[in-house]
Short mmCIF file of C-alpha atoms in Angstrom, two decimals:
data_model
loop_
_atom_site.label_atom_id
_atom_site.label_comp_id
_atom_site.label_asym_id
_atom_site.label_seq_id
_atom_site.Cartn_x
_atom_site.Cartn_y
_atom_site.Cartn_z
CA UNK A 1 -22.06 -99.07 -16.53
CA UNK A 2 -23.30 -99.52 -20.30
CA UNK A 3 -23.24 -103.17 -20.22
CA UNK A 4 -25.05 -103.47 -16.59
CA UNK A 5 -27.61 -100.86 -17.65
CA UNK A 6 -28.25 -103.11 -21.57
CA UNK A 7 -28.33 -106.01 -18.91
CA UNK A 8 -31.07 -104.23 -16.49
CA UNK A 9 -32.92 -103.03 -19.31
CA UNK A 10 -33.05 -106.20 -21.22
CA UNK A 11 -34.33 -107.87 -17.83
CA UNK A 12 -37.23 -105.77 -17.09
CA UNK A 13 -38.20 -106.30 -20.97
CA UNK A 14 -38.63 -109.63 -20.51
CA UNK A 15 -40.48 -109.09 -17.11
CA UNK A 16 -42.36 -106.25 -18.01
CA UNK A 17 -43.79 -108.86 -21.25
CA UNK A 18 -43.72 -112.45 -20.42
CA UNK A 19 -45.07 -111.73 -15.97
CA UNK A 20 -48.06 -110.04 -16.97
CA UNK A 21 -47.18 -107.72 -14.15
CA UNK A 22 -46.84 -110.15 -11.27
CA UNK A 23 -42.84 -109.27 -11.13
CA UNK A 24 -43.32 -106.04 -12.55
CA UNK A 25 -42.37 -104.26 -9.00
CA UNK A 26 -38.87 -106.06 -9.79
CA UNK A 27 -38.68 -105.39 -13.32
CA UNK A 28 -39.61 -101.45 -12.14
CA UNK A 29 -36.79 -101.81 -10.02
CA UNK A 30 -34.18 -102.96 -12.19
CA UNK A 31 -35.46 -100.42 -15.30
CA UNK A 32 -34.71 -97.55 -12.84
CA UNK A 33 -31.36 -98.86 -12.02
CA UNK A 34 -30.66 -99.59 -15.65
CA UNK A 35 -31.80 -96.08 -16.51
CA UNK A 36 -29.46 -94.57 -13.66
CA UNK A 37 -26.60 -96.25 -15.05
CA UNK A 38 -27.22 -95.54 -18.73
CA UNK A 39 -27.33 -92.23 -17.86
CA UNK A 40 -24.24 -92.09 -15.89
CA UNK A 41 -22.59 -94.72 -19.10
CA UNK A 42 -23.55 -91.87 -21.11
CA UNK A 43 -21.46 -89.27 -19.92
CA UNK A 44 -17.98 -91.75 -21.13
CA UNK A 45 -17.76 -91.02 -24.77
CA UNK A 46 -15.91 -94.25 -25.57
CA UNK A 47 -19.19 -96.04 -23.95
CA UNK A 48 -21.92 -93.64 -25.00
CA UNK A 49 -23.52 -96.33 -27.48
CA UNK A 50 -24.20 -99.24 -25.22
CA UNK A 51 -25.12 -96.65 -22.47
CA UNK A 52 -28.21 -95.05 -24.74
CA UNK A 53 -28.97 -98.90 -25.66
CA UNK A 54 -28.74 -99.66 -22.27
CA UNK A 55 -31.01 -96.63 -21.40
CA UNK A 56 -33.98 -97.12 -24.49
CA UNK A 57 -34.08 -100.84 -23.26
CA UNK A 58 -34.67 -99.98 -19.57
CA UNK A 59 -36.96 -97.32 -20.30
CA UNK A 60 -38.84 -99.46 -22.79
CA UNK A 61 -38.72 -101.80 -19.68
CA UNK A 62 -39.69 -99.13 -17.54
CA UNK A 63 -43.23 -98.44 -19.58
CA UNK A 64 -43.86 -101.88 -19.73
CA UNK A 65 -43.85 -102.73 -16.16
CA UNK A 66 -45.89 -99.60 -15.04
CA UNK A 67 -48.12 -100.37 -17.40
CA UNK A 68 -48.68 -103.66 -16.53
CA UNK A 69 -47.63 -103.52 -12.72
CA UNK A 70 -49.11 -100.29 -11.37
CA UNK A 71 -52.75 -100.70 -9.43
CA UNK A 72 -52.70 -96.99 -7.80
CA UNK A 73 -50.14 -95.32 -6.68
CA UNK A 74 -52.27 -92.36 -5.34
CA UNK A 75 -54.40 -94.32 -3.24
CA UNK A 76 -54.46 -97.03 -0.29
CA UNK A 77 -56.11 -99.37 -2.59
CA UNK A 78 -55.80 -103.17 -2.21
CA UNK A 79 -55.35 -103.84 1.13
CA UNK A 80 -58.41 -105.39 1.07
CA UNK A 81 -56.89 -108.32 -0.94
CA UNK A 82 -54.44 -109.14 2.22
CA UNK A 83 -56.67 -109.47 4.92
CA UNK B 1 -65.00 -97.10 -15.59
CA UNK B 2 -63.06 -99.17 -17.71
CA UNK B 3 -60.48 -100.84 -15.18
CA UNK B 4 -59.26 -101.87 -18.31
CA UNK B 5 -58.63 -100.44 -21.76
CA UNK B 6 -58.45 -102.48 -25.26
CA UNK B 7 -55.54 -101.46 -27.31
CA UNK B 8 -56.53 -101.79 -30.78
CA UNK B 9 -58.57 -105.01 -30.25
CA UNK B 10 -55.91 -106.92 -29.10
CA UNK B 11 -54.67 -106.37 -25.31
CA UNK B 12 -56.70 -105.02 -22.69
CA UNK B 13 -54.14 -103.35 -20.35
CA UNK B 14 -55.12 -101.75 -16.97
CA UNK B 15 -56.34 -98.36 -17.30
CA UNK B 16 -54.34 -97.01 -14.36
CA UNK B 17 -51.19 -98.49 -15.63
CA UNK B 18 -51.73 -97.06 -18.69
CA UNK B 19 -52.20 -93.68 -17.69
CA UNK B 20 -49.12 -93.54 -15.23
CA UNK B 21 -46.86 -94.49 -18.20
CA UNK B 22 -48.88 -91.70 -20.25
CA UNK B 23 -48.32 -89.14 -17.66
CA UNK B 24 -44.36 -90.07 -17.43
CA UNK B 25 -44.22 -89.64 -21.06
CA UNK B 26 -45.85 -86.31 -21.68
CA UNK B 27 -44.30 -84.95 -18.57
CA UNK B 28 -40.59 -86.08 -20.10
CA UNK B 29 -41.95 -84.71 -23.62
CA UNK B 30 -42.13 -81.49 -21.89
CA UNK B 31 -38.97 -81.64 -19.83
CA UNK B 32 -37.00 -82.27 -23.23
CA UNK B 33 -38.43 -79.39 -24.64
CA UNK B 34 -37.66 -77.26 -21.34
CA UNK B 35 -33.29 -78.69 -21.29
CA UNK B 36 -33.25 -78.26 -25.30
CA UNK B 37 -34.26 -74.86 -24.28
CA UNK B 38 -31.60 -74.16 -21.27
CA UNK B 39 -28.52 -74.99 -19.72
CA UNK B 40 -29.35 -78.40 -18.12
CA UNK B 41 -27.69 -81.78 -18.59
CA UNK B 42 -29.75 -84.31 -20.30
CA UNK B 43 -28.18 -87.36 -18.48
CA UNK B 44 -28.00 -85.01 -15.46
CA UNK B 45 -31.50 -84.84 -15.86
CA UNK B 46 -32.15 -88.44 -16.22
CA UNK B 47 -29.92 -89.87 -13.53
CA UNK B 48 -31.62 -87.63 -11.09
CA UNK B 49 -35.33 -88.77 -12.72
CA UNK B 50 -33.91 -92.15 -11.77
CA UNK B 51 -33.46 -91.79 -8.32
CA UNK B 52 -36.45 -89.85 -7.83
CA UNK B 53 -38.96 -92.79 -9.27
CA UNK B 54 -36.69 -95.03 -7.27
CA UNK B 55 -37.46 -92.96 -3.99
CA UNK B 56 -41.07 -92.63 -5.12
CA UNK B 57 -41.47 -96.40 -5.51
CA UNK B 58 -40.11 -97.27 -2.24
CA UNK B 59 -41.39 -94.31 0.26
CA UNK B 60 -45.02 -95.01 -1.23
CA UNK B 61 -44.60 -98.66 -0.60
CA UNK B 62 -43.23 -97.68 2.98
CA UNK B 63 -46.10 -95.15 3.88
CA UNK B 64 -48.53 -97.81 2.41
CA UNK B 65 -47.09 -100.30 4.81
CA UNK B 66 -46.97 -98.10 7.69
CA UNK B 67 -50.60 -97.04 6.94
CA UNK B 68 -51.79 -100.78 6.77
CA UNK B 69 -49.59 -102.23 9.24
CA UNK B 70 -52.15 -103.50 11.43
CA UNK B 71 -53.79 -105.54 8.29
CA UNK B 72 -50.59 -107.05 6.92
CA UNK B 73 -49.85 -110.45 8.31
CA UNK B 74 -46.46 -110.31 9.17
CA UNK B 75 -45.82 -113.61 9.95
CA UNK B 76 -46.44 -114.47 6.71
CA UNK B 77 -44.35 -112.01 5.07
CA UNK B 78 -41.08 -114.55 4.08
CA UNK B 79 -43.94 -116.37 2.31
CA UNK B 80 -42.70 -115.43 -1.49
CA UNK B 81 -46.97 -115.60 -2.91
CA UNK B 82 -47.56 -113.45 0.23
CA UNK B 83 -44.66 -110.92 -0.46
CA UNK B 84 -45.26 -110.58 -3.69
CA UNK B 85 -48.99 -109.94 -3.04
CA UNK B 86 -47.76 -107.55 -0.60
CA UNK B 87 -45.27 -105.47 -3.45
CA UNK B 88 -48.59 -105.77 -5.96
CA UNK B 89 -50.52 -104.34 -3.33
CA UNK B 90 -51.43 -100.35 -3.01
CA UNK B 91 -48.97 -96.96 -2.64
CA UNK B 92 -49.20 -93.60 -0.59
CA UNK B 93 -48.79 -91.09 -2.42
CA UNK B 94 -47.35 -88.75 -0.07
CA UNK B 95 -44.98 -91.39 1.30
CA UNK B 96 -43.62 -91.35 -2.87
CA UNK B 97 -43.08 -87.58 -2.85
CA UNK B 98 -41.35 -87.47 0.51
CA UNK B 99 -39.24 -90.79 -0.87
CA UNK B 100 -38.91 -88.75 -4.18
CA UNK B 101 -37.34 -86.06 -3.06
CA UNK B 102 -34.83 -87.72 -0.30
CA UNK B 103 -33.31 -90.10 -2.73
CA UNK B 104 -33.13 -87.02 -5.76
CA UNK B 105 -31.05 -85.36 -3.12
CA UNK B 106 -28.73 -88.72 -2.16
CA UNK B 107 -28.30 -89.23 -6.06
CA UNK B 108 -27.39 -85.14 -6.20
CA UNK B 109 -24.42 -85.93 -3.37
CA UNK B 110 -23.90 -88.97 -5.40
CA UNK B 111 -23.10 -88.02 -8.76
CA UNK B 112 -22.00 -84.74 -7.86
CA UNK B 113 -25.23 -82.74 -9.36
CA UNK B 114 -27.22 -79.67 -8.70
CA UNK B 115 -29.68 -81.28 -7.05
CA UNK B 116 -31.77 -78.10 -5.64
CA UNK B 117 -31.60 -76.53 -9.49
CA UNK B 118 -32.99 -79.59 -10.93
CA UNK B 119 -35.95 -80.02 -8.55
CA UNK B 120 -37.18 -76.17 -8.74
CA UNK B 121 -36.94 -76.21 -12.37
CA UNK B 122 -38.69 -79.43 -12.70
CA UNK B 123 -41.15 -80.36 -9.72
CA UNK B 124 -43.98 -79.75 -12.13
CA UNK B 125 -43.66 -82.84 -13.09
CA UNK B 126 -44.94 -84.33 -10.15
CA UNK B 127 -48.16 -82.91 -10.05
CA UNK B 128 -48.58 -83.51 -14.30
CA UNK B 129 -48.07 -87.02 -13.81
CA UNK B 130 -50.33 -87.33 -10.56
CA UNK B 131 -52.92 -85.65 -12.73
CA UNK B 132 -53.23 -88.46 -15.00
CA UNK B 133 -53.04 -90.99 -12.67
CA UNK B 134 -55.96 -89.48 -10.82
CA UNK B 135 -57.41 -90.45 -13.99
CA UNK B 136 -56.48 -93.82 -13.97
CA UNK B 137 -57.96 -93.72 -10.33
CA UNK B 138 -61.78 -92.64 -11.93
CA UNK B 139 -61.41 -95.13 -14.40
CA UNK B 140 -60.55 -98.01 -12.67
CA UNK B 141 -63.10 -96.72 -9.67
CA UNK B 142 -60.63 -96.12 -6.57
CA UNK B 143 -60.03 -93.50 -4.79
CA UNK B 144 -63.60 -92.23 -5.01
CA UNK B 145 -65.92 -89.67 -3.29
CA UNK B 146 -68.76 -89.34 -1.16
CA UNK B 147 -71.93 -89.97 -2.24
CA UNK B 148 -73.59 -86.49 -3.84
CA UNK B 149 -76.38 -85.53 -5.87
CA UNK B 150 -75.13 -82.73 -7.62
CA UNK B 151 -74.21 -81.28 -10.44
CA UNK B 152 -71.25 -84.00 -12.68
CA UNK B 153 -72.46 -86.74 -9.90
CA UNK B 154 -70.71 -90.20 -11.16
CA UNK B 155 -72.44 -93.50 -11.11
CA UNK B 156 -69.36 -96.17 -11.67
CA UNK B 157 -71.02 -99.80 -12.89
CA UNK B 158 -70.32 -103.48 -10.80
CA UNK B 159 -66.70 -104.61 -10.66
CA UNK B 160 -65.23 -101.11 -9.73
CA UNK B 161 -63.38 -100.38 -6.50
CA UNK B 162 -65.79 -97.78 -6.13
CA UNK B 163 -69.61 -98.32 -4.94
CA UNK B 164 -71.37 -99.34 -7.76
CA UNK B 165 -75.11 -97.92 -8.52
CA UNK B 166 -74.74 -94.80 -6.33
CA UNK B 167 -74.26 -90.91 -7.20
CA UNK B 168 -70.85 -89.89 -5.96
CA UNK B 169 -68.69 -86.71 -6.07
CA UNK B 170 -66.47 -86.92 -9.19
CA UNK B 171 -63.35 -86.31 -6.84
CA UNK B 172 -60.72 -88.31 -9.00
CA UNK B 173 -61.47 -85.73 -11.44
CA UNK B 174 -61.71 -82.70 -9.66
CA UNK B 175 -58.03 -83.60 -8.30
CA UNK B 176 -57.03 -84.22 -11.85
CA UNK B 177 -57.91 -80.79 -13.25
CA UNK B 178 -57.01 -79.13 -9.86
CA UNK B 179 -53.21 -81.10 -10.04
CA UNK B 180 -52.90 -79.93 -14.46
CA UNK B 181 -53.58 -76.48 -13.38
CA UNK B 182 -51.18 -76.18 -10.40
CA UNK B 183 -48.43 -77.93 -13.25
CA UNK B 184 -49.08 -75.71 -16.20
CA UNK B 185 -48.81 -72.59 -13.30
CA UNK B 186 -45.82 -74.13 -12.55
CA UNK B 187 -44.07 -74.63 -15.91
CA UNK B 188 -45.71 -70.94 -16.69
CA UNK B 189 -44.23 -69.26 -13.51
CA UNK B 190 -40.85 -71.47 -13.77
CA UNK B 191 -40.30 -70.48 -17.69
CA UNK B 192 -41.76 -67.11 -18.19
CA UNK B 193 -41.51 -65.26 -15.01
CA UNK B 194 -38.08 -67.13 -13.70
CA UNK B 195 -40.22 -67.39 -10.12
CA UNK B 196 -37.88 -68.98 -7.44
CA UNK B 197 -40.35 -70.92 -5.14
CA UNK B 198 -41.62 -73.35 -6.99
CA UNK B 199 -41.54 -76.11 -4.80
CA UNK B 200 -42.73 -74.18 -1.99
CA UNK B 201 -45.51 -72.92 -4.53
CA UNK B 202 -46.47 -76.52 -5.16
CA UNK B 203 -45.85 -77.94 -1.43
CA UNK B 204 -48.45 -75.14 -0.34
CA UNK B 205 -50.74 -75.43 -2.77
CA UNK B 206 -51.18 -78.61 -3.08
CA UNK B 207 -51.63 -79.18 0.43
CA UNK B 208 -54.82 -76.87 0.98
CA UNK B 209 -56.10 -78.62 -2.39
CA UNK B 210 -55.34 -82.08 -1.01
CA UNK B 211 -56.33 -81.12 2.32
CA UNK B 212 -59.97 -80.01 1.46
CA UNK B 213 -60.47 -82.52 -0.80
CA UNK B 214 -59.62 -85.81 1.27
CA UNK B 215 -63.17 -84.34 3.12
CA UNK B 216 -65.16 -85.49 -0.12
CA UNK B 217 -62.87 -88.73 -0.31
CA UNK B 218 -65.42 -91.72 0.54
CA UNK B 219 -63.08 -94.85 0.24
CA UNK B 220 -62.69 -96.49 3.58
CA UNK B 221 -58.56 -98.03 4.07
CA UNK B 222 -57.12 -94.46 5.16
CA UNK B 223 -55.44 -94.18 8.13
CA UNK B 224 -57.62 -91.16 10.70
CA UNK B 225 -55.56 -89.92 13.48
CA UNK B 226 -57.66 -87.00 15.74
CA UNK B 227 -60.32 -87.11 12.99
CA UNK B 228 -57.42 -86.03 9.93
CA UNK B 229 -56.63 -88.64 7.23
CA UNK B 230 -52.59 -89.58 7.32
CA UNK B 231 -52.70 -87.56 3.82
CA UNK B 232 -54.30 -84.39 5.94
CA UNK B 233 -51.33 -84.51 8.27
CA UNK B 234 -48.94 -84.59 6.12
CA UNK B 235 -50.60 -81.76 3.73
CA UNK B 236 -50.47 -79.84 7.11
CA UNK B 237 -46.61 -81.01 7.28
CA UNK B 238 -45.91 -79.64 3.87
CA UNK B 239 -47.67 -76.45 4.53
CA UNK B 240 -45.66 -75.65 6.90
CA UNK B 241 -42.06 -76.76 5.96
CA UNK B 242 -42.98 -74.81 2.04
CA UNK B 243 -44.01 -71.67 4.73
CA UNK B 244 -40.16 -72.28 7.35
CA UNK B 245 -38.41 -72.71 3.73
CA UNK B 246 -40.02 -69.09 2.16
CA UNK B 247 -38.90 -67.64 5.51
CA UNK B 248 -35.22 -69.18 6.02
CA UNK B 249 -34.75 -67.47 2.53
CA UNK B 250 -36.19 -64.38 2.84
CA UNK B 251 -33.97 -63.61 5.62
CA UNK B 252 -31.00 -65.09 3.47
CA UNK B 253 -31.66 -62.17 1.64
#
């Protein structure tokens, strides 16, 4: 779980930086995962470190991708661009 | 507004963006404070945050598609630009809250956790962080009002989502102060007065609130169904499940 969650969270770093938040719906995706597991990691003592690593990297991951992702998640905005 | 903000003269990052992440941080700030202070699981805590953006994410990307189904090409949609356009694209936010909540209670029969606890206690973090993304909608200009020519009118420039050059009600942040006040009543009911129905509080609220306001909302791509918006349906939804919930438990009792 620790290692799979360092994994996710290392991911969605380096989508959430280097996609300028064209992928950031998949790096969202796989920071949420990676913070689900690094929580769950977190709860085995023997594993607890990786698990928080794993955890600060996906939500590190996690910022970075709403930031850059995001357009408006309260509104039916950008439908427009489709048609 | 400003669509986009400079950070320290060396990025500018969208506005919106930049007040989502703001929102989940203060609202987690707060929810620390709030388990430091009681008997709840961090990592319980977390895993169950987890599954609840996860929900969020993809019921506001289904009600979005449901609501725009008629302009979304379909038989372009194994075309990766066109997908990926498509995942870029907007959110419901009433599809995320519905999608919130089912997926906190799968990840609840998942991992074995509390799952009604955890949402009473901490549903006020919904509305805290919808309150500053309603203001990330005023400044990047979506989401915006009729046009009005009263008192706090809002004139948003070119380039905004909004219409540029004309007086309109400052609904984004109306909503915004409306949403912060039903959250702090929350946390204040929640911590000091150990009030049970906080979900139903915030389900009923939030409705009427959302349900008056979508009359002052201006911005055209909404779904209207027998003259209601999709989001005045499903206020009216809300309204009455938070009323059949207060009820089933009363006569619990």
């Amino acid at each position: 779980m620790g290692v799979a969650s360092l994994v996710l969270g290392i991911l969605s770093i380096v989508i959430g930086l280097f996609t300028t938040g064209v992928f950031g719906w998949l790096g969202a995706i796989f920071a949420i995962i990676g913070i689900v597991l690094g929580a769950v990691g977190r709860k085995n003592p023997e594993k607890q470190g990786i698990a928080t690593a794993g955890l600060v990297c996906s939500i590190i991951g996690l910022i970075l991708c709403l930031i850059l992702y995001i357009a408006c998640a309260a509104c039916v905005g950008g439908a427009a661009a489709l048609m | 507004m400003h669509a986009y903000t400079n950070l320290f003269g060396l990025i500018n990052i969208p506005s919106y963006g930049l007040m989502i992440a703001t929102g989940v941080i203060v609202a987690n700030i707060i929810a620390m404070i709030i388990i430091k202070k009681s008997k709840y699981d961090l990592n319980d805590f977390i895993i169950m945050e987890g599954y609840c953006l996860f929900g969020a994410f993809v019921g506001a990307k289904l009600l979005y598609l449901i609501v725009s189904f008629k302009d979304i090409q379909w038989d372009k949609i194994f075309d990766f630009n066109y997908f990926n356009n498509l995942m870029l694209a907007g959110f419901v936010f009433y599809g995320g809250l519905i999608g919130g909540l089912v997926f906190v209670f799968l990840g609840g029969k998942i991992h074995k956790i509390n799952t009604q606890e955890y949402i009473r206690k901490f549903i006020f973090l919904i509305p805290l962080i919808h309150g500053f993304g309603r203001i990330g909608c005023h400044m990047a200009g979506c989401c915006y009002g009729r046009p009005y020519h009263g008192a706090f009118a809002i004139v948003f420039p070119e380039n905004s989502y909004a219409l540029p050059g004309v007086k309109l009600f400052p609904i984004q942040i109306t909503e915004a102060i409306l949403l912060f006040t039903i959250a702090f009543l929350m946390i204040y009911l929640g911590e000091k007065k150990n009030y049970y129905y906080t979900v139903e509080f915030y389900f009923i609220v939030y409705g009427i609130v959302r349900f008056i306001l979508e009359f002052a909302r201006y911005d055209e791509i909404r779904g209207i169904y027998m003259g209601l918006s999709t989001s005045q349906w499903i206020s009216l939804g809300l309204i009455i499940i938070a009323v059949g919930m207060i009820i089933k438990k009363k006569r619990q009792k």
